[in-house]
Amino acid sequence: MDATVLSGLRATEPPRFPALGVSGLAGSSFKHEHLASILDEGRQRHFFEVHAENYMGHGGPPHRALEAVRRDHPVSLHGVCMSIGGSQPLDQAHLARFRALVARYEPALVSEHLAWSTHRTTYFNDLLPLPYNEATLSRVCDHIDQVQDAIQRPLLLENPSTYLAFNESTMAETEFIRRVAERTGCGLLLDINNVFVSATNHGFSALEHLSQFPISRVGEIHLAGHAEQTDDEGDLLLIDSHDGPVADAVWKLYEIVIGRCGPVPTLVEWDSNIPDWPILKADAAAAQAILDRNQSSVRHAAA
Amino acid sequence: MLPPEPGFSSYTTFAAALIDPACATPAIVTGPASKGAVKRYNVYRNNVMVSLINALAAIYPVVQRITGAEFFRAMARFHIRATPPNSPLLFEYGRDFPAFIEQYEHASLMPWLSDVARIERAWLDAYHAADAEPLPAAALAKFPQEKLAELIFIAHPATRIVRSHFSAVTIVASNRGNDPVDRIDASTPEDALITRPDLDVMLRRLPPGGATFLESLMSGRTLGEAAASALETASSFDIAANIAGMIEAGAFIDVVLGEAR
């Protein structure tokens, strides 16, 4: 990170941040290479999402950058490595770090994934899929209960993009997610790109999937780009790559969802091949325009 | 170990093949409508391996610049298979990579490469270390001259020392940017001091005896004891210059009068 951008932003005591909401807002991933541009622009109608793990070091430039951004903007804290879908107990040290970040940055939104990334002692650094059955359902609910107890607020659980299925699954993903939300009281982060990717990869209708999704519990929406590969049979296999613009088909699904559930805070994710700030900002502005057109839509109950 | 929970074994099966290319696609997974799952499962294999190689490349940019991307990625792949991460904090990963490089057969013609990696690992530790205000230049002035030998210094959380039998500091310093690098004589032993007084990580080459001196101070020994052990290793050790250097580098955050021994 360019330290000159941050000089003069000395953190001498724990900062107190303004209470900024995300209602009806679009936002984008916060990338350190955009910090100078973001600070130049001052307070905007925009929120920033960060991956929690990148701020689990003790100090240094990452925290200074996030403090600077948080002073003017709402922040969404997005956990990537909690391994909520794993088959073993949550890593309590990791949970404590996550709780500390929630306390420190007072984020407007807090989310994690329906996936696993750690098994035994190995951390795989990917959002790995889980079978959907009664055993995994009760374990995921236990894990979410623990997280919500720790952070003392509801968690938003994100639906995954997947490339395969498990023979031992006994229920559809939408049923699994609905039952998790009912049992734990958690909210949901609806990643529409993930729905589109999974629908293509598993041969189901994205629209039908969305109609079965417990949309009234959605507290945040994700939009992102995907890449194309092929499966064993040579058919299209979509990869949730976060390395390009949001696909037109995903924008269309997004408009349908927003028309149905009102202006839910929406994040444009971009995690590799990161473009210059104006490009990412323009994608967020496109989402904001759709949100603004639907500001008057009635939300189907905020759960 | 806790007894395995229900369904544990299918996770174990799924996990085992992720970083072991000799394992077949797990039979517990499938594509839709009885489609195959080989390429589908390989998406996860690829995500895991590529993201971990990228993580090591981000921690060790100078090693990668020196070896070239192809060499680096092959070496990283071997290391990841042998020693995958055991923490979700990837900026903590790769602590065993310098030792791996040291015994990596194809890197044996670059005996200094592991020390280059040690400096880069220390650089990242300094980057993420807790913030602290370094000792001001005038900090020693308040102590009477006859008590100076009894001073004990408290290290800044970012401060690291790496000793090398090779010119590891010069190699790292010359390769952190993208500028072309002249030929470096790698045979001069160099010790590195890594500090982060504020936001910028700083890398300096320590003078003779400097590493012994600072390591003694960081382990809690008095200034007098540290200077004595530095003089034992290097008769040219210059105490005034070393004190000035360590203050300027922001290596310490406090100084107290220790018990006379």
Coordinates of C-alpha atoms in Angstrom, one line a residue:
Chain A
M1 CA 0.0 0.0 0.0
D2 CA 1.2 3.5 -0.7
A3 CA 2.1 4.8 2.7
T4 CA 2.1 8.4 1.6
V5 CA -1.7 8.2 1.2
L6 CA -2.0 7.3 4.9
S7 CA 0.6 9.6 6.4
G8 CA -1.0 12.1 8.7
L9 CA -3.7 9.6 9.6
R10 CA -2.1 8.6 12.9
A11 CA -4.2 6.4 15.1
T12 CA -3.4 7.3 18.6
E13 CA -6.5 6.1 20.3
P14 CA -9.3 3.7 19.4
P15 CA -11.4 5.6 16.8
R16 CA -15.2 6.1 17.4
F17 CA -17.0 5.8 14.1
P18 CA -20.1 7.6 13.0
A19 CA -23.2 5.3 12.9
L20 CA -23.8 5.1 9.2
G21 CA -26.5 2.9 7.8
V22 CA -26.6 1.0 4.4
S23 CA -30.3 1.2 3.8
G24 CA -30.9 1.4 0.0
L25 CA -27.2 1.7 -0.7
A26 CA -24.9 0.2 -3.3
G27 CA -21.3 -0.5 -2.4
S28 CA -18.2 -2.2 -3.6
S29 CA -15.3 -4.3 -2.3
F30 CA -12.6 -2.2 -0.6
K31 CA -9.3 -2.6 -2.3
H32 CA -6.2 -0.9 -0.9
E33 CA -5.1 0.3 -4.4
H34 CA -8.2 2.4 -4.5
L35 CA -7.6 4.1 -1.1
A36 CA -6.2 7.4 -2.5
S37 CA -9.1 7.9 -4.9
I38 CA -11.6 7.0 -2.2
L39 CA -10.1 9.5 0.3
D40 CA -9.9 12.2 -2.4
E41 CA -13.6 11.9 -3.0
G42 CA -14.6 12.3 0.6
R43 CA -17.9 11.0 1.9
Q44 CA -20.0 9.4 -0.8
R45 CA -23.3 7.6 -0.9
H46 CA -21.6 4.2 -0.9
F47 CA -20.5 1.4 1.4
F48 CA -17.4 -0.7 1.4
E49 CA -17.1 -4.4 2.1
V50 CA -13.9 -6.0 3.4
H51 CA -12.8 -9.5 4.0
A52 CA -12.5 -9.9 7.7
E53 CA -9.3 -12.0 7.6
N54 CA -7.3 -9.2 5.9
Y55 CA -7.8 -7.2 9.1
M56 CA -6.9 -9.8 11.6
G57 CA -3.3 -8.6 11.9
H58 CA -2.3 -6.6 14.9
G59 CA -1.7 -3.2 13.3
G60 CA 0.0 -1.5 10.4
P61 CA -1.3 -0.2 7.1
P62 CA -4.4 -2.4 6.7
H63 CA -6.0 -1.1 9.9
R64 CA -5.0 2.5 9.2
A65 CA -6.6 2.2 5.7
L66 CA -9.8 0.7 7.1
E67 CA -10.1 3.3 9.8
A68 CA -9.8 6.0 7.2
V69 CA -12.5 4.5 5.0
R70 CA -14.8 3.8 8.0
R71 CA -14.7 7.4 9.1
D72 CA -16.7 8.4 6.1
H73 CA -18.6 5.3 5.0
P74 CA -20.6 2.4 6.3
V75 CA -18.6 -0.9 6.2
S76 CA -19.7 -4.4 5.7
L77 CA -17.6 -7.1 7.4
H78 CA -17.5 -10.2 5.2
G79 CA -15.9 -13.3 6.8
V80 CA -14.4 -15.8 4.4
C81 CA -12.8 -18.5 6.6
M82 CA -15.1 -19.3 9.5
S83 CA -15.7 -22.7 8.0
I84 CA -19.4 -22.6 9.2
G85 CA -20.2 -25.6 6.9
G86 CA -17.3 -27.7 8.3
S87 CA -17.7 -31.0 10.1
Q88 CA -15.6 -29.9 13.1
P89 CA -16.0 -27.3 15.9
L90 CA -15.4 -23.7 15.0
D91 CA -11.9 -22.4 15.6
Q92 CA -12.5 -20.4 18.8
A93 CA -9.5 -18.2 18.3
H94 CA -10.7 -17.2 14.8
L95 CA -14.2 -16.5 16.2
A96 CA -12.6 -14.3 18.9
R97 CA -10.7 -12.3 16.2
F98 CA -13.9 -12.0 14.2
R99 CA -15.8 -10.7 17.3
A100 CA -13.0 -8.2 18.0
L101 CA -13.3 -6.8 14.4
V102 CA -17.1 -6.4 14.8
A103 CA -16.5 -4.4 18.0
R104 CA -13.7 -2.3 16.6
Y105 CA -15.2 -1.3 13.3
E106 CA -18.9 -1.2 14.1
P107 CA -19.9 -2.6 10.7
A108 CA -23.4 -2.0 9.2
L109 CA -23.5 -5.6 7.9
V110 CA -21.7 -8.8 9.0
S111 CA -21.7 -11.9 6.9
E112 CA -20.1 -15.3 6.4
H113 CA -20.4 -18.2 3.9
L114 CA -22.3 -21.4 3.8
A115 CA -19.1 -23.3 3.0
W116 CA -16.1 -24.8 4.7
S117 CA -12.4 -24.1 4.3
T118 CA -10.7 -25.9 7.2
H119 CA -10.6 -29.6 7.9
R120 CA -8.6 -31.2 10.6
T121 CA -5.7 -28.8 10.8
T122 CA -5.5 -27.8 7.1
Y123 CA -6.8 -24.5 5.8
F124 CA -7.7 -24.8 2.1
N125 CA -8.3 -21.2 1.3
D126 CA -11.4 -22.0 -0.8
L127 CA -15.1 -22.0 -0.2
L128 CA -15.8 -25.7 -0.3
P129 CA -19.2 -27.3 -0.7
L130 CA -21.1 -29.4 1.8
P131 CA -23.8 -32.1 1.6
Y132 CA -27.2 -30.8 2.4
N133 CA -28.8 -33.3 4.9
E134 CA -30.1 -33.3 8.5
A135 CA -26.7 -33.9 10.0
T136 CA -25.0 -30.9 8.2
L137 CA -28.1 -28.8 8.8
S138 CA -27.9 -29.2 12.6
R139 CA -24.1 -28.6 12.6
V140 CA -24.4 -25.4 10.5
C141 CA -27.1 -24.2 12.8
D142 CA -24.9 -24.9 15.9
H143 CA -22.0 -22.9 14.3
I144 CA -24.2 -20.0 13.4
D145 CA -25.6 -19.9 16.9
Q146 CA -22.1 -19.7 18.2
V147 CA -21.1 -16.9 15.8
Q148 CA -24.3 -14.9 16.6
D149 CA -23.7 -15.4 20.4
A150 CA -20.2 -14.1 20.0
I151 CA -21.0 -11.0 17.9
Q152 CA -24.3 -10.3 19.7
R153 CA -26.1 -9.6 16.4
P154 CA -27.5 -11.5 13.5
L155 CA -25.2 -12.8 10.9
L156 CA -26.0 -12.8 7.2
L157 CA -25.3 -16.2 5.6
E158 CA -24.2 -16.2 2.0
N159 CA -25.5 -18.9 -0.5
P160 CA -22.5 -20.6 -2.3
S161 CA -21.7 -21.1 -5.9
T162 CA -21.0 -24.8 -6.4
Y163 CA -19.6 -27.0 -9.2
L164 CA -20.8 -30.5 -8.0
A165 CA -23.3 -32.2 -5.7
F166 CA -23.0 -34.8 -3.0
N167 CA -24.6 -38.2 -3.2
E168 CA -25.5 -38.0 0.4
S169 CA -27.5 -34.7 0.0
T170 CA -31.2 -35.2 0.9
M171 CA -32.5 -31.7 0.4
A172 CA -32.3 -28.7 -2.0
E173 CA -30.0 -25.8 -1.2
T174 CA -32.9 -23.5 -0.9
E175 CA -34.6 -25.7 1.6
F176 CA -31.4 -26.1 3.6
I177 CA -30.9 -22.3 3.7
R178 CA -34.5 -21.6 4.6
R179 CA -34.4 -24.1 7.5
V180 CA -31.0 -22.7 8.8
A181 CA -32.5 -19.1 8.7
E182 CA -35.6 -20.2 10.6
R183 CA -33.7 -22.2 13.2
T184 CA -31.0 -19.6 13.9
G185 CA -32.7 -16.4 13.1
C186 CA -29.8 -15.4 10.9
G187 CA -30.3 -13.1 7.9
L188 CA -29.2 -14.0 4.4
L189 CA -26.8 -12.6 1.9
L190 CA -28.1 -13.4 -1.5
D191 CA -25.3 -13.7 -4.0
I192 CA -27.1 -13.5 -7.4
N193 CA -24.0 -14.4 -9.3
N194 CA -23.7 -17.5 -7.2
V195 CA -27.3 -18.4 -8.0
F196 CA -26.6 -17.9 -11.7
V197 CA -23.4 -19.9 -11.6
S198 CA -24.9 -22.8 -9.6
A199 CA -28.1 -22.8 -11.8
T200 CA -25.9 -23.2 -15.0
N201 CA -23.6 -25.8 -13.4
H202 CA -26.5 -27.9 -12.0
G203 CA -29.0 -27.4 -14.8
F204 CA -31.7 -25.7 -12.8
S205 CA -33.6 -22.5 -13.4
A206 CA -32.1 -19.5 -11.6
L207 CA -35.5 -17.8 -11.5
E208 CA -37.2 -20.8 -10.0
H209 CA -34.4 -21.1 -7.5
L210 CA -34.9 -17.4 -6.5
S211 CA -38.6 -17.9 -6.2
Q212 CA -37.9 -20.7 -3.6
F213 CA -35.2 -18.6 -1.8
P214 CA -36.4 -17.1 1.5
I215 CA -36.1 -13.6 0.1
S216 CA -37.7 -11.8 3.0
R217 CA -34.6 -12.7 5.1
V218 CA -32.2 -11.1 2.6
G219 CA -30.2 -8.3 4.2
E220 CA -27.6 -7.9 1.5
I221 CA -27.1 -8.8 -2.2
H222 CA -23.8 -9.6 -3.9
L223 CA -23.1 -9.1 -7.6
A224 CA -19.9 -10.3 -9.2
G225 CA -18.4 -11.5 -12.4
H226 CA -17.8 -15.1 -13.4
A227 CA -15.6 -17.0 -15.9
E228 CA -16.5 -19.9 -18.3
Q229 CA -15.0 -23.4 -18.5
T230 CA -16.4 -26.7 -19.5
D231 CA -17.4 -29.9 -17.6
D232 CA -16.5 -33.5 -18.4
E233 CA -19.2 -33.6 -21.1
G234 CA -18.0 -30.4 -22.7
D235 CA -20.9 -28.4 -21.4
L236 CA -20.6 -24.9 -20.0
L237 CA -19.3 -24.8 -16.4
L238 CA -19.3 -21.4 -14.8
I239 CA -16.6 -20.3 -12.3
D240 CA -17.3 -17.8 -9.5
S241 CA -14.1 -15.8 -10.3
H242 CA -14.9 -12.3 -9.1
D243 CA -12.4 -11.0 -11.8
G244 CA -14.6 -9.1 -14.2
P245 CA -17.8 -7.1 -14.7
V246 CA -21.2 -8.4 -13.6
A247 CA -22.8 -10.4 -16.5
D248 CA -25.9 -9.1 -18.2
A249 CA -27.9 -12.1 -17.2
V250 CA -27.0 -11.5 -13.5
W251 CA -28.1 -7.8 -13.9
K252 CA -31.4 -9.0 -15.2
L253 CA -31.9 -11.4 -12.3
Y254 CA -30.9 -8.6 -10.0
E255 CA -33.6 -6.2 -11.3
I256 CA -36.2 -8.9 -10.8
V257 CA -35.1 -9.6 -7.2
I258 CA -35.0 -5.8 -6.4
G259 CA -38.4 -5.4 -7.9
R260 CA -39.7 -8.1 -5.7
C261 CA -38.0 -7.3 -2.4
G262 CA -37.2 -3.6 -2.6
P263 CA -33.9 -1.7 -2.3
V264 CA -31.7 -4.2 -0.4
P265 CA -28.1 -3.0 0.1
T266 CA -26.1 -4.3 -2.8
L267 CA -22.4 -5.0 -3.2
V268 CA -20.4 -5.3 -6.4
E269 CA -17.5 -7.7 -5.6
W270 CA -14.3 -7.7 -7.5
D271 CA -11.4 -9.6 -6.0
S272 CA -8.8 -10.2 -8.8
N273 CA -7.8 -8.4 -12.0
I274 CA -8.9 -5.4 -10.0
P275 CA -9.8 -2.5 -12.3
D276 CA -9.2 1.2 -11.7
W277 CA -11.5 2.8 -9.1
P278 CA -13.8 4.5 -11.7
I279 CA -14.7 1.2 -13.3
L280 CA -15.6 -0.5 -10.0
K281 CA -17.4 2.7 -8.9
A282 CA -19.4 2.7 -12.2
D283 CA -20.6 -0.9 -11.5
A284 CA -21.8 0.1 -8.1
A285 CA -23.5 3.2 -9.6
A286 CA -25.4 0.9 -12.0
A287 CA -26.6 -1.1 -9.0
Q288 CA -27.5 2.2 -7.2
A289 CA -29.6 3.3 -10.1
I290 CA -31.6 0.1 -9.9
L291 CA -32.0 0.5 -6.2
D292 CA -33.1 4.1 -6.6
R293 CA -35.7 3.2 -9.1
N294 CA -37.1 0.8 -6.5
Q295 CA -36.9 3.0 -3.4
S296 CA -40.6 3.1 -3.1
S297 CA -41.1 -0.7 -3.5
V298 CA -42.5 -2.3 -0.4
R299 CA -40.1 -4.6 1.3
H300 CA -41.7 -8.0 2.1
A301 CA -41.2 -7.5 5.8
A302 CA -37.7 -7.1 7.2
A303 CA -38.1 -10.5 8.8
Chain B
M1 CA -8.5 -35.4 19.2
L2 CA -12.2 -35.3 19.6
P3 CA -14.1 -38.3 18.2
P4 CA -15.2 -37.6 14.6
E5 CA -18.6 -36.1 14.2
P6 CA -21.2 -37.6 11.8
G7 CA -20.3 -37.0 8.2
F8 CA -16.7 -36.3 9.1
S9 CA -15.4 -39.0 6.8
S10 CA -17.0 -37.6 3.7
Y11 CA -15.2 -34.3 4.5
T12 CA -12.0 -36.2 5.0
T13 CA -12.5 -37.9 1.6
F14 CA -13.3 -34.6 -0.1
A15 CA -10.3 -32.8 1.6
A16 CA -7.7 -35.6 1.0
A17 CA -7.8 -35.3 -2.8
L18 CA -7.7 -31.5 -2.9
I19 CA -3.9 -31.1 -2.7
D20 CA -2.9 -34.7 -3.6
P21 CA -2.9 -35.1 -7.4
A22 CA -2.4 -38.9 -7.0
C23 CA -5.9 -39.2 -5.4
A24 CA -8.8 -39.9 -7.7
T25 CA -11.9 -37.7 -7.8
P26 CA -13.8 -38.7 -4.6
A27 CA -16.7 -41.1 -5.4
I28 CA -19.0 -39.2 -3.0
V29 CA -19.5 -36.3 -5.4
T30 CA -21.3 -36.1 -8.7
G31 CA -22.4 -33.8 -11.5
P32 CA -26.1 -33.3 -12.1
A33 CA -28.1 -36.0 -13.9
S34 CA -25.3 -38.5 -13.5
K35 CA -22.8 -36.3 -15.3
G36 CA -19.2 -36.8 -14.4
A37 CA -17.4 -34.9 -11.6
V38 CA -13.8 -35.0 -12.6
K39 CA -13.5 -31.5 -14.1
R40 CA -16.0 -30.2 -11.6
Y41 CA -14.0 -31.4 -8.6
N42 CA -10.8 -30.2 -10.3
V43 CA -12.2 -26.6 -10.0
Y44 CA -11.8 -26.9 -6.3
R45 CA -8.3 -28.5 -6.6
N46 CA -7.3 -25.6 -8.8
N47 CA -8.8 -22.9 -6.6
V48 CA -6.9 -24.3 -3.6
M49 CA -3.6 -24.7 -5.2
V50 CA -3.6 -21.5 -7.3
S51 CA -4.8 -19.4 -4.4
L52 CA -2.1 -20.8 -2.1
I53 CA 0.6 -20.4 -4.7
N54 CA -0.5 -16.8 -5.1
A55 CA -0.4 -16.3 -1.3
L56 CA 3.2 -17.5 -1.2
A57 CA 4.0 -15.3 -4.2
A58 CA 2.5 -12.3 -2.4
I59 CA 4.6 -13.0 0.7
Y60 CA 7.8 -13.7 -1.3
P61 CA 7.9 -11.3 -4.2
V62 CA 11.7 -11.0 -4.3
V63 CA 12.1 -14.8 -4.3
Q64 CA 9.7 -15.0 -7.2
R65 CA 11.4 -12.2 -9.1
I66 CA 14.8 -13.9 -8.8
T67 CA 13.6 -17.4 -9.7
G68 CA 11.0 -16.4 -12.3
A69 CA 7.4 -17.2 -12.0
E70 CA 7.6 -20.8 -13.4
F71 CA 10.3 -21.9 -11.1
F72 CA 8.6 -20.2 -8.1
R73 CA 5.2 -21.7 -8.8
A74 CA 6.7 -25.3 -9.1
M75 CA 8.7 -24.8 -5.9
A76 CA 5.6 -23.4 -4.1
R77 CA 3.5 -26.3 -5.2
F78 CA 5.9 -28.8 -3.7
H79 CA 5.9 -26.8 -0.5
I80 CA 2.1 -26.5 -0.3
R81 CA 1.7 -30.2 -0.7
A82 CA 4.2 -30.9 2.0
T83 CA 3.1 -28.1 4.4
P84 CA -0.4 -26.7 3.7
P85 CA -1.5 -23.8 5.8
N86 CA -2.9 -24.5 9.3
S87 CA -4.4 -21.1 9.9
P88 CA -7.0 -19.1 8.0
L89 CA -4.7 -16.1 8.3
L90 CA -2.7 -16.4 5.1
F91 CA -0.4 -13.6 6.0
E92 CA 0.9 -16.0 8.7
Y93 CA 1.5 -18.7 6.0
G94 CA 4.9 -19.8 4.7
R95 CA 7.0 -19.7 7.8
D96 CA 8.5 -23.0 6.8
F97 CA 9.1 -21.9 3.2
P98 CA 12.6 -20.5 3.8
A99 CA 13.7 -23.9 5.3
F100 CA 12.0 -25.7 2.4
I101 CA 13.9 -23.5 -0.1
E102 CA 17.2 -24.3 1.7
Q103 CA 16.8 -28.0 1.0
Y104 CA 15.0 -27.7 -2.4
E105 CA 17.3 -29.5 -4.8
H106 CA 16.7 -27.2 -7.7
A107 CA 17.6 -24.1 -5.7
S108 CA 20.9 -25.5 -4.5
L109 CA 22.8 -23.1 -6.8
M110 CA 21.2 -20.2 -5.0
P111 CA 22.3 -20.9 -1.4
W112 CA 21.3 -17.3 -0.4
L113 CA 17.7 -17.7 -1.6
S114 CA 16.4 -19.0 1.8
D115 CA 17.9 -16.0 3.6
V116 CA 16.2 -13.7 1.1
A117 CA 13.0 -15.5 2.0
R118 CA 13.6 -15.1 5.7
I119 CA 13.9 -11.4 5.2
E120 CA 10.7 -11.3 3.2
R121 CA 8.9 -13.3 5.9
A122 CA 10.2 -10.8 8.5
W123 CA 9.1 -7.9 6.3
L124 CA 5.5 -9.1 6.3
D125 CA 5.5 -9.7 10.0
A126 CA 6.7 -6.2 10.5
Y127 CA 4.0 -4.9 8.2
H128 CA 1.2 -6.5 10.3
A129 CA 2.8 -6.0 13.7
A130 CA 1.1 -3.9 16.3
D131 CA 1.5 -0.1 16.1
A132 CA 3.7 1.5 18.6
E133 CA 5.5 4.9 19.0
P134 CA 9.3 4.4 18.6
L135 CA 11.8 5.8 21.2
P136 CA 12.5 9.5 20.5
A137 CA 16.1 10.5 19.7
A138 CA 16.5 12.2 23.1
A139 CA 15.4 9.2 25.1
L140 CA 18.8 8.4 26.5
A141 CA 19.6 12.0 27.6
K142 CA 17.6 11.7 30.8
F143 CA 19.8 9.0 32.2
P144 CA 23.1 9.8 33.9
Q145 CA 26.2 8.8 32.0
E146 CA 27.3 6.3 34.7
K147 CA 23.9 4.4 34.5
L148 CA 23.9 3.9 30.7
A149 CA 25.3 0.4 30.9
E150 CA 22.3 -0.7 33.0
L151 CA 19.7 0.4 30.5
I152 CA 17.2 -2.2 29.2
F153 CA 15.3 -1.6 26.0
I154 CA 11.8 -2.7 25.0
A155 CA 11.6 -3.8 21.4
H156 CA 9.0 -2.4 18.9
P157 CA 6.6 -5.2 18.0
A158 CA 7.7 -4.9 14.4
T159 CA 11.4 -5.3 15.0
R160 CA 13.1 -8.4 13.4
I161 CA 16.7 -9.4 12.8
V162 CA 17.8 -11.9 10.1
R163 CA 21.4 -13.0 9.9
S164 CA 22.8 -14.2 6.7
H165 CA 26.1 -15.7 5.5
F166 CA 25.3 -14.1 2.2
S167 CA 24.5 -10.6 0.8
A168 CA 20.8 -11.2 1.5
V169 CA 20.0 -7.6 2.4
T170 CA 21.5 -6.2 -0.8
I171 CA 19.7 -8.8 -2.8
V172 CA 16.3 -8.0 -1.2
A173 CA 16.8 -4.3 -1.3
S174 CA 17.8 -4.4 -5.0
N175 CA 14.9 -6.6 -6.0
R176 CA 11.9 -5.1 -4.2
G177 CA 11.1 -2.8 -7.2
N178 CA 11.0 -3.5 -10.9
D179 CA 14.2 -1.7 -11.7
P180 CA 16.9 -3.7 -13.5
V181 CA 19.5 -5.2 -11.0
D182 CA 23.3 -5.2 -11.6
R183 CA 25.3 -8.3 -10.8
I184 CA 25.5 -8.7 -7.0
D185 CA 28.4 -10.4 -5.2
A186 CA 26.4 -12.7 -2.9
S187 CA 29.4 -13.8 -0.8
T188 CA 29.5 -10.9 1.7
P189 CA 27.8 -11.9 5.0
E190 CA 25.0 -9.4 5.8
D191 CA 22.7 -9.1 8.8
A192 CA 19.3 -7.4 8.3
L193 CA 17.3 -5.2 10.7
I194 CA 13.6 -4.9 9.8
T195 CA 11.6 -2.2 11.5
R196 CA 8.3 -0.4 11.0
P197 CA 8.4 2.9 13.0
D198 CA 5.2 4.0 11.5
L199 CA 3.6 2.8 8.2
D200 CA 6.6 2.0 6.1
V201 CA 8.6 -1.2 6.7
M202 CA 12.3 -0.4 6.7
L203 CA 15.1 -2.8 5.8
R204 CA 18.7 -1.9 6.9
R205 CA 22.0 -3.7 6.8
L206 CA 23.5 -3.9 10.3
P207 CA 27.2 -3.0 10.9
P208 CA 29.6 -5.7 12.3
G209 CA 28.4 -6.9 15.8
G210 CA 25.1 -5.1 15.3
A211 CA 23.0 -8.2 15.1
T212 CA 24.5 -9.6 18.3
F213 CA 24.0 -6.3 20.0
L214 CA 20.3 -5.9 19.0
E215 CA 19.5 -9.6 19.7
S216 CA 21.0 -9.2 23.2
L217 CA 19.0 -6.0 23.8
M218 CA 15.8 -7.6 22.5
S219 CA 16.3 -10.6 24.8
G220 CA 16.2 -8.2 27.8
R221 CA 19.9 -7.9 28.5
T222 CA 21.4 -4.6 29.6
L223 CA 23.1 -2.1 27.2
G224 CA 26.5 -3.0 28.9
E225 CA 26.0 -6.7 28.5
A226 CA 24.8 -6.3 24.9
A227 CA 27.8 -4.1 24.0
A228 CA 30.2 -6.6 25.6
S229 CA 28.8 -9.5 23.6
A230 CA 28.8 -7.5 20.4
L231 CA 32.5 -6.6 21.0
E232 CA 33.2 -10.3 21.4
T233 CA 31.9 -11.1 17.9
A234 CA 33.3 -7.9 16.2
S235 CA 36.3 -6.0 17.6
S236 CA 35.3 -3.1 15.3
F237 CA 31.9 -2.8 17.0
D238 CA 31.0 0.9 17.4
I239 CA 28.6 1.3 20.3
A240 CA 27.7 5.0 19.7
A241 CA 26.9 4.4 16.0
N242 CA 24.9 1.3 16.8
I243 CA 22.8 3.1 19.4
A244 CA 22.1 6.0 17.0
G245 CA 21.2 3.5 14.2
M246 CA 18.7 1.5 16.3
I247 CA 17.0 4.7 17.5
E248 CA 16.8 6.1 14.0
A249 CA 15.4 2.8 12.7
G250 CA 12.7 2.8 15.4
A251 CA 13.7 -0.6 16.7
F252 CA 12.7 0.1 20.3
I253 CA 9.8 1.8 22.0
D254 CA 11.0 2.2 25.6
V255 CA 14.0 2.2 27.8
V256 CA 14.2 1.6 31.5
L257 CA 16.9 1.4 34.1
G258 CA 17.6 -2.3 34.8
E259 CA 18.8 -3.8 38.0
A260 CA 22.6 -3.7 38.4
R261 CA 24.0 -7.2 38.2

